[in-house]
Coordinates of N, CA and C in Angstrom, one line a residue:
X99 N 8.6 -7.8 17.0 CA 9.7 -7.0 16.3 C 9.4 -7.0 14.8
X100 N 9.3 -5.9 14.2 CA 9.1 -5.8 12.8 C 10.2 -5.1 12.1
X101 N 10.7 -5.6 11.0 CA 11.8 -4.9 10.3 C 11.3 -4.1 9.1
X102 N 11.7 -2.9 9.0 CA 11.4 -2.0 7.9 C 12.7 -1.9 7.1
X103 N 12.6 -2.5 5.9 CA 13.8 -2.4 5.0 C 13.8 -1.1 4.2
X104 N 14.7 -0.3 4.4 CA 14.7 1.0 3.9 C 14.6 1.1 2.4
X105 N 15.4 0.2 1.7 CA 15.4 0.4 0.2 C 15.3 -1.0 -0.5
X106 N 15.2 -2.1 0.2 CA 15.2 -3.4 -0.4 C 14.2 -3.5 -1.6
X107 N 13.0 -3.0 -1.4 CA 12.0 -3.1 -2.4 C 12.1 -2.1 -3.5
X108 N 13.0 -1.2 -3.4 CA 13.1 -0.1 -4.4 C 14.3 -0.1 -5.2
X109 N 15.5 0.1 -4.5 CA 16.8 0.1 -5.2 C 17.8 -0.4 -4.3
X110 N 18.9 -0.8 -4.8 CA 20.0 -1.3 -3.9 C 20.7 -0.2 -3.2
X111 N 20.6 1.0 -3.7 CA 21.3 2.1 -3.0 C 20.6 3.4 -3.3
X112 N 20.7 4.3 -2.4 CA 20.1 5.7 -2.5 C 21.3 6.7 -2.6
X113 N 21.1 7.8 -3.2 CA 22.0 8.9 -3.2 C 21.6 9.8 -2.0
X114 N 22.4 9.9 -1.1 CA 22.1 10.6 0.2 C 23.0 11.8 0.4
X115 N 22.5 12.9 0.8 CA 23.3 14.1 1.2 C 23.1 14.2 2.7
X116 N 24.2 14.3 3.4 CA 24.2 14.6 4.8 C 23.8 16.0 5.0
X117 N 22.8 16.3 5.9 CA 22.3 17.6 6.1 C 22.2 18.0 7.6
X118 N 23.3 18.0 8.3 CA 23.2 18.2 9.7 C 22.7 19.6 10.2
X119 N 22.7 20.6 9.3 CA 22.2 21.9 9.6 C 20.8 22.1 9.3
X120 N 20.1 21.0 8.8 CA 18.7 21.1 8.4 C 17.9 20.6 9.6
X121 N 16.8 21.3 9.9 CA 15.9 20.9 11.0 C 14.5 20.7 10.4
X122 N 14.0 19.5 10.7 CA 12.6 19.3 10.2 C 11.7 18.7 11.3
X123 N 10.5 18.9 11.1 CA 9.4 18.4 12.0 C 8.6 17.4 11.4
X124 N 8.3 16.3 12.1 CA 7.4 15.2 11.6 C 6.2 15.3 12.5
X125 N 5.0 15.4 11.9 CA 3.8 15.5 12.7 C 2.9 14.3 12.4
X126 N 2.6 13.5 13.4 CA 1.8 12.3 13.2 C 1.3 11.9 14.6
X127 N 0.0 11.5 14.6 CA -0.6 11.1 15.9 C -0.2 9.6 16.3
X128 N 0.4 8.9 15.3 CA 0.7 7.5 15.5 C 2.2 7.4 15.8
X129 N 2.5 6.9 17.0 CA 3.9 6.8 17.5 C 4.8 5.9 16.5
X130 N 4.3 4.8 16.1 CA 5.0 3.9 15.2 C 5.3 4.7 13.9
X131 N 4.4 5.4 13.3 CA 4.6 6.2 12.1 C 5.7 7.2 12.3
X132 N 5.7 7.9 13.5 CA 6.7 8.9 13.8 C 8.1 8.2 13.8
X133 N 8.2 7.1 14.5 CA 9.5 6.4 14.6 C 10.0 5.8 13.2
X134 N 9.1 5.3 12.4 CA 9.5 4.8 11.1 C 9.9 6.0 10.2
X135 N 9.2 7.1 10.2 CA 9.6 8.2 9.4 C 10.9 8.8 9.8
X136 N 11.1 8.9 11.2 CA 12.3 9.4 11.7 C 13.5 8.4 11.3
X137 N 13.2 7.1 11.4 CA 14.2 6.2 11.0 C 14.6 6.3 9.6
X138 N 13.7 6.5 8.7 CA 14.0 6.7 7.3 C 14.9 8.0 7.1
X139 N 14.7 9.0 7.9 CA 15.4 10.2 7.8 C 16.7 10.3 8.4
X140 N 17.0 9.3 9.4 CA 18.2 9.3 10.1 C 19.5 9.3 9.2
X141 N 19.4 8.6 8.1 CA 20.6 8.5 7.2 C 21.0 9.9 6.7
X142 N 20.2 10.9 6.8 CA 20.5 12.3 6.3 C 21.2 13.1 7.4
X143 N 21.2 12.6 8.6 CA 21.8 13.2 9.8 C 21.2 14.6 10.1
X144 N 19.9 14.8 9.8 CA 19.2 16.1 10.1 C 18.9 16.1 11.6
X145 N 18.5 17.3 12.0 CA 17.9 17.5 13.3 C 16.4 17.3 13.1
X146 N 15.9 16.3 13.8 CA 14.5 15.9 13.6 C 13.7 16.0 14.9
X147 N 12.6 16.8 14.8 CA 11.7 16.9 16.0 C 10.4 16.2 15.6
X148 N 9.7 15.7 16.7 CA 8.5 14.9 16.5 C 7.3 15.6 17.2
X149 N 6.2 15.7 16.6 CA 5.0 16.3 17.2 C 3.8 15.2 17.0
X150 N 3.0 15.0 18.1 CA 2.0 14.0 18.0 C 0.6 14.6 17.7
X151 N 0.5 15.9 17.5 CA -0.8 16.5 17.2 C -0.5 17.8 16.4
X152 N -1.6 18.3 15.8 CA -1.6 19.5 15.1 C -1.3 20.7 16.0
X153 N -1.9 20.7 17.2 CA -1.7 21.7 18.2 C -0.3 21.8 18.7
X154 N 0.3 20.6 18.9 CA 1.7 20.5 19.3 C 2.6 21.0 18.2
X155 N 2.3 20.7 17.0 CA 3.1 21.1 15.8 C 3.1 22.7 15.7
X156 N 2.0 23.3 15.9 CA 1.9 24.7 15.8 C 2.7 25.4 16.8
X157 N 2.6 24.9 18.1 CA 3.4 25.4 19.2 C 4.9 25.3 18.9
X158 N 5.3 24.1 18.4 CA 6.8 23.9 18.1 C 7.2 24.8 16.9
X159 N 6.4 25.0 15.9 CA 6.7 25.9 14.8 C 6.9 27.4 15.2
X160 N 6.1 27.8 16.2 CA 6.2 29.1 16.8 C 7.5 29.3 17.6
X161 N 8.0 28.2 18.2 CA 9.2 28.3 19.0 C 10.5 28.0 18.3
X162 N 10.4 27.3 17.2 CA 11.6 26.8 16.5 C 11.5 27.0 15.0
X163 N 12.5 27.4 14.3 CA 12.5 27.6 12.9 C 12.9 26.2 12.2
X164 N 12.0 25.8 11.3 CA 12.2 24.5 10.6 C 12.4 24.8 9.1
X165 N 13.1 23.8 8.5 CA 13.4 23.9 7.1 C 12.3 23.2 6.3
X166 N 11.6 22.2 6.9 CA 10.6 21.4 6.3 C 9.7 20.7 7.3
X167 N 8.4 20.6 7.0 CA 7.5 19.8 7.9 C 6.8 18.7 7.1
X168 N 6.9 17.5 7.7 CA 6.1 16.4 7.2 C 4.8 16.3 8.0
X169 N 3.7 16.5 7.4 CA 2.4 16.6 8.2 C 1.5 15.5 7.8
X170 N 1.1 14.7 8.8 CA 0.1 13.6 8.6 C -1.2 14.2 8.2
X171 N -1.9 13.6 7.3 CA -3.2 14.1 6.8 C -4.3 13.9 7.9
X172 N -4.4 12.6 8.3 CA -5.5 12.3 9.2 C -5.1 12.2 10.7
X173 N -5.5 13.2 11.5 CA -5.2 13.2 12.9 C -6.4 13.6 13.7
X174 N -6.6 13.1 14.9 CA -7.8 13.6 15.7 C -7.6 15.0 16.1
X175 N -8.7 15.7 16.3 CA -8.6 17.1 16.7 C -8.3 17.9 15.4
X176 N -7.2 18.6 15.4 CA -6.7 19.3 14.2 C -6.1 18.3 13.3
X177 N -6.7 18.2 12.1 CA -6.0 17.3 11.1 C -4.9 18.1 10.4
X178 N -4.2 17.4 9.5 CA -3.1 18.0 8.8 C -3.5 19.2 8.0
X179 N -4.7 19.1 7.3 CA -5.2 20.2 6.5 C -5.5 21.5 7.3
X180 N -6.2 21.3 8.4 CA -6.5 22.5 9.3 C -5.3 23.0 10.0
X181 N -4.4 22.1 10.4 CA -3.1 22.6 11.0 C -2.3 23.4 10.0
X182 N -2.2 23.0 8.8 CA -1.5 23.7 7.7 C -2.1 25.1 7.5
X183 N -3.4 25.2 7.4 CA -4.1 26.4 7.3 C -3.8 27.4 8.4
X184 N -3.7 26.9 9.6 CA -3.4 27.8 10.8 C -2.0 28.3 10.6
X185 N -1.0 27.4 10.3 CA 0.4 27.7 10.1 C 0.5 28.8 9.1
X186 N -0.2 28.7 8.0 CA -0.1 29.6 6.9 C -0.6 31.0 7.3
X187 N -1.6 31.0 8.2 CA -2.2 32.3 8.6 C -1.4 33.0 9.8
X188 N -0.4 32.3 10.3 CA 0.4 33.0 11.3 C 1.1 34.2 10.8
X189 N 1.4 35.2 11.7 CA 2.1 36.4 11.3 C 3.6 36.0 11.1
X190 N 4.1 36.5 10.0 CA 5.5 36.2 9.7 C 5.7 35.5 8.3
X191 N 6.6 36.0 7.5 CA 6.8 35.4 6.2 C 7.2 34.0 6.1
X192 N 8.0 33.6 7.2 CA 8.5 32.2 7.1 C 7.4 31.2 7.2
X193 N 6.3 31.5 7.8 CA 5.2 30.6 7.9 C 4.5 30.4 6.5
X194 N 4.6 31.4 5.7 CA 4.0 31.3 4.3 C 4.8 30.5 3.4
X195 N 6.1 30.4 3.6 CA 7.1 29.8 2.7 C 7.6 28.5 3.2
X196 N 7.4 28.1 4.5 CA 7.8 26.9 5.1 C 7.3 25.7 4.3
X197 N 8.2 24.9 3.7 CA 7.6 23.7 3.0 C 6.9 22.7 3.9
X198 N 5.7 22.5 3.6 CA 4.8 21.5 4.4 C 4.4 20.4 3.4
X199 N 4.8 19.2 3.7 CA 4.6 18.0 2.9 C 3.6 17.1 3.6
X200 N 2.5 16.8 2.9 CA 1.5 15.9 3.4 C 2.0 14.5 3.4
X201 N 1.7 13.8 4.5 CA 2.0 12.4 4.6 C 0.6 11.7 4.6
X202 N 0.3 10.9 3.6 CA -1.0 10.3 3.5 C -1.0 9.0 2.8
X203 N -2.0 8.2 3.2 CA -2.2 6.9 2.4 C -3.2 7.2 1.3
X204 N -3.9 8.3 1.3 CA -4.9 8.7 0.3 C -4.2 9.6 -0.7
X205 N -3.9 9.1 -1.9 CA -3.3 9.9 -2.9 C -4.2 10.2 -4.1
X206 N -5.5 10.1 -3.9 CA -6.4 10.4 -5.0 C -6.3 11.9 -5.3
X207 N -6.7 12.2 -6.6 CA -6.5 13.6 -7.1 C -7.2 14.6 -6.3
X208 N -8.5 14.3 -5.9 CA -9.3 15.4 -5.2 C -8.6 15.7 -3.8
X209 N -8.0 14.7 -3.2 CA -7.3 14.9 -1.9 C -6.1 15.8 -2.1
X210 N -5.3 15.5 -3.2 CA -4.2 16.3 -3.5 C -4.6 17.8 -3.7
X211 N -5.7 18.0 -4.4 CA -6.2 19.4 -4.5 C -6.5 20.0 -3.2
X212 N -7.1 19.2 -2.3 CA -7.4 19.7 -0.9 C -6.1 20.1 -0.2
X213 N -5.1 19.3 -0.4 CA -3.8 19.7 0.2 C -3.2 21.0 -0.3
X214 N -3.3 21.1 -1.7 CA -2.8 22.4 -2.3 C -3.6 23.6 -1.8
X215 N -4.9 23.4 -1.7 CA -5.8 24.5 -1.3 C -5.5 24.9 0.2
X216 N -5.1 24.0 1.0 CA -4.8 24.2 2.4 C -3.4 24.9 2.5
X217 N -2.6 24.9 1.5 CA -1.3 25.5 1.6 C -0.1 24.5 1.7
X218 N -0.5 23.2 1.5 CA 0.6 22.2 1.6 C 1.3 22.3 0.2
X219 N 2.6 22.0 0.3 CA 3.5 22.2 -0.9 C 3.6 20.9 -1.8
X220 N 3.4 19.8 -1.1 CA 3.6 18.5 -1.9 C 3.1 17.4 -1.0
X221 N 3.1 16.2 -1.4 CA 2.7 15.1 -0.6 C 3.6 13.9 -0.8
X222 N 3.6 13.0 0.2 CA 4.3 11.8 0.2 C 3.4 10.7 0.6
X223 N 3.3 9.6 -0.2 CA 2.4 8.6 0.1 C 2.9 7.7 1.2
X224 N 2.0 7.1 2.0 CA 2.3 6.0 3.0 C 1.9 4.7 2.4
X225 N 2.6 3.6 2.6 CA 3.9 3.6 3.2 C 4.9 4.4 2.4
X226 N 5.9 5.0 3.2 CA 6.8 5.9 2.5 C 7.8 5.1 1.7
X227 N 8.0 5.5 0.5 CA 9.0 5.0 -0.5 C 10.3 5.8 -0.2
X228 N 11.3 5.2 0.2 CA 12.6 5.9 0.4 C 13.1 6.7 -0.7
X229 N 12.9 6.2 -2.0 CA 13.3 6.9 -3.1 C 12.5 8.2 -3.3
X230 N 11.2 8.1 -3.1 CA 10.3 9.3 -3.2 C 10.7 10.3 -2.1
X231 N 11.0 9.8 -0.9 CA 11.4 10.6 0.2 C 12.6 11.4 -0.1
X232 N 13.6 10.7 -0.7 CA 14.8 11.3 -1.2 C 14.6 12.5 -2.2
X233 N 13.7 12.2 -3.1 CA 13.3 13.2 -4.1 C 12.6 14.4 -3.5
X234 N 11.7 14.2 -2.5 CA 11.1 15.3 -1.8 C 12.1 16.2 -1.1
X235 N 13.0 15.5 -0.4 CA 14.1 16.3 0.3 C 14.9 17.1 -0.6
X236 N 15.3 16.6 -1.7 CA 16.1 17.3 -2.7 C 15.3 18.5 -3.3
X237 N 14.0 18.2 -3.5 CA 13.2 19.2 -4.1 C 12.9 20.4 -3.2
X238 N 12.7 20.2 -1.9 CA 12.2 21.2 -1.0 C 13.2 21.8 0.0
X239 N 14.3 21.1 0.2 CA 15.2 21.7 1.2 C 16.3 22.5 0.5
X240 N 16.4 23.7 1.0 CA 17.5 24.6 0.5 C 18.6 24.4 1.5
X241 N 19.7 23.9 1.1 CA 20.8 23.7 1.9 C 21.3 25.0 2.5
X242 N 21.7 25.1 3.8 CA 22.2 26.3 4.4 C 23.4 26.8 3.6
X243 N 23.6 28.1 3.6 CA 24.6 28.8 2.8 C 24.5 28.6 1.3
X244 N 23.2 28.4 0.8 CA 22.9 28.3 -0.6 C 23.7 27.2 -1.3
X245 N 24.2 26.2 -0.6 CA 24.9 25.1 -1.3 C 23.8 24.3 -2.0
X246 N 24.2 23.8 -3.2 CA 23.2 23.0 -3.9 C 23.4 21.5 -3.4
X247 N 22.4 21.0 -2.7 CA 22.5 19.7 -2.1 C 22.6 18.6 -3.2
X248 N 22.1 18.9 -4.4 CA 22.1 17.9 -5.5 C 23.5 17.7 -6.0
X249 N 24.5 18.5 -5.7 CA 25.9 18.4 -6.2 C 26.7 17.6 -5.2
X250 N 26.3 17.4 -3.9 CA 27.1 16.8 -2.9 C 26.5 15.5 -2.5
X251 N 26.4 14.6 -3.4 CA 25.8 13.3 -3.0 C 26.8 12.3 -2.7
X252 N 26.5 11.4 -1.8 CA 27.3 10.2 -1.5 C 26.4 9.0 -1.6
X253 N 27.0 7.9 -2.0 CA 26.3 6.7 -2.1 C 26.1 6.1 -0.7
X254 N 24.9 5.6 -0.4 CA 24.6 5.0 0.8 C 23.9 3.7 0.6
X255 N 24.3 2.6 1.2 CA 23.6 1.4 1.2 C 22.9 1.2 2.5
X256 N 21.6 1.5 2.5 CA 20.8 1.4 3.7 C 20.7 0.0 4.3
X257 N 20.6 -0.1 5.6 CA 20.4 -1.4 6.2 C 19.0 -1.3 6.8
X258 N 18.4 -2.5 7.2 CA 17.1 -2.5 7.8 C 17.0 -1.7 9.1
X259 N 15.9 -1.1 9.3 CA 15.6 -0.4 10.5 C 14.7 -1.3 11.3
X260 N 15.1 -1.6 12.6 CA 14.3 -2.5 13.4 C 13.6 -1.6 14.5
X261 N 12.3 -1.7 14.5 CA 11.5 -1.0 15.4 C 10.6 -2.0 16.1
X262 N 10.5 -2.0 17.4 CA 9.6 -2.8 18.1 C 8.2 -2.3 17.9
X263 N 7.3 -3.1 17.7 CA 5.9 -2.7 17.5 C 5.3 -2.2 18.8
X264 N 4.7 -1.0 18.7 CA 4.2 -0.3 19.9 C 2.7 -0.6 20.2
X265 N 2.4 -1.9 20.1 CA 1.0 -2.3 20.4 C 0.9 -3.4 21.4

């Protein structure tokens, strides 16, 4: 059993907006990474779907409209860069404007440039910093009905997320 402390290493509290009408997709080939990322997002009360591959992510994006995608960079088969390029080339305007955020342990400047060239909108480093995650969400998610999510914040004192190690 491993404990992931949501904010202990960063701040004592986060400003969180509940977003039950927002749907996002997390794409990662590692089950533990999927569960940890989903656990970090649970406090926002969003609708969260999980995909374990680029191919699965493309199929899900064709079948469901998402407000944001968190895309792992390194995956077997279709990696995050190639998956993003395919999504951007799909017919339909929503695929061109869908915010896609790279999840990566590699935050070197040349990799960031590769993400931009592939059509990714931003990146979030691993391990995920809950404060940076909060900033990404506020930056890229447009609240339904044009409500400004930055005006409706509530204070949240996160508690540890406990996830059994899947190895």
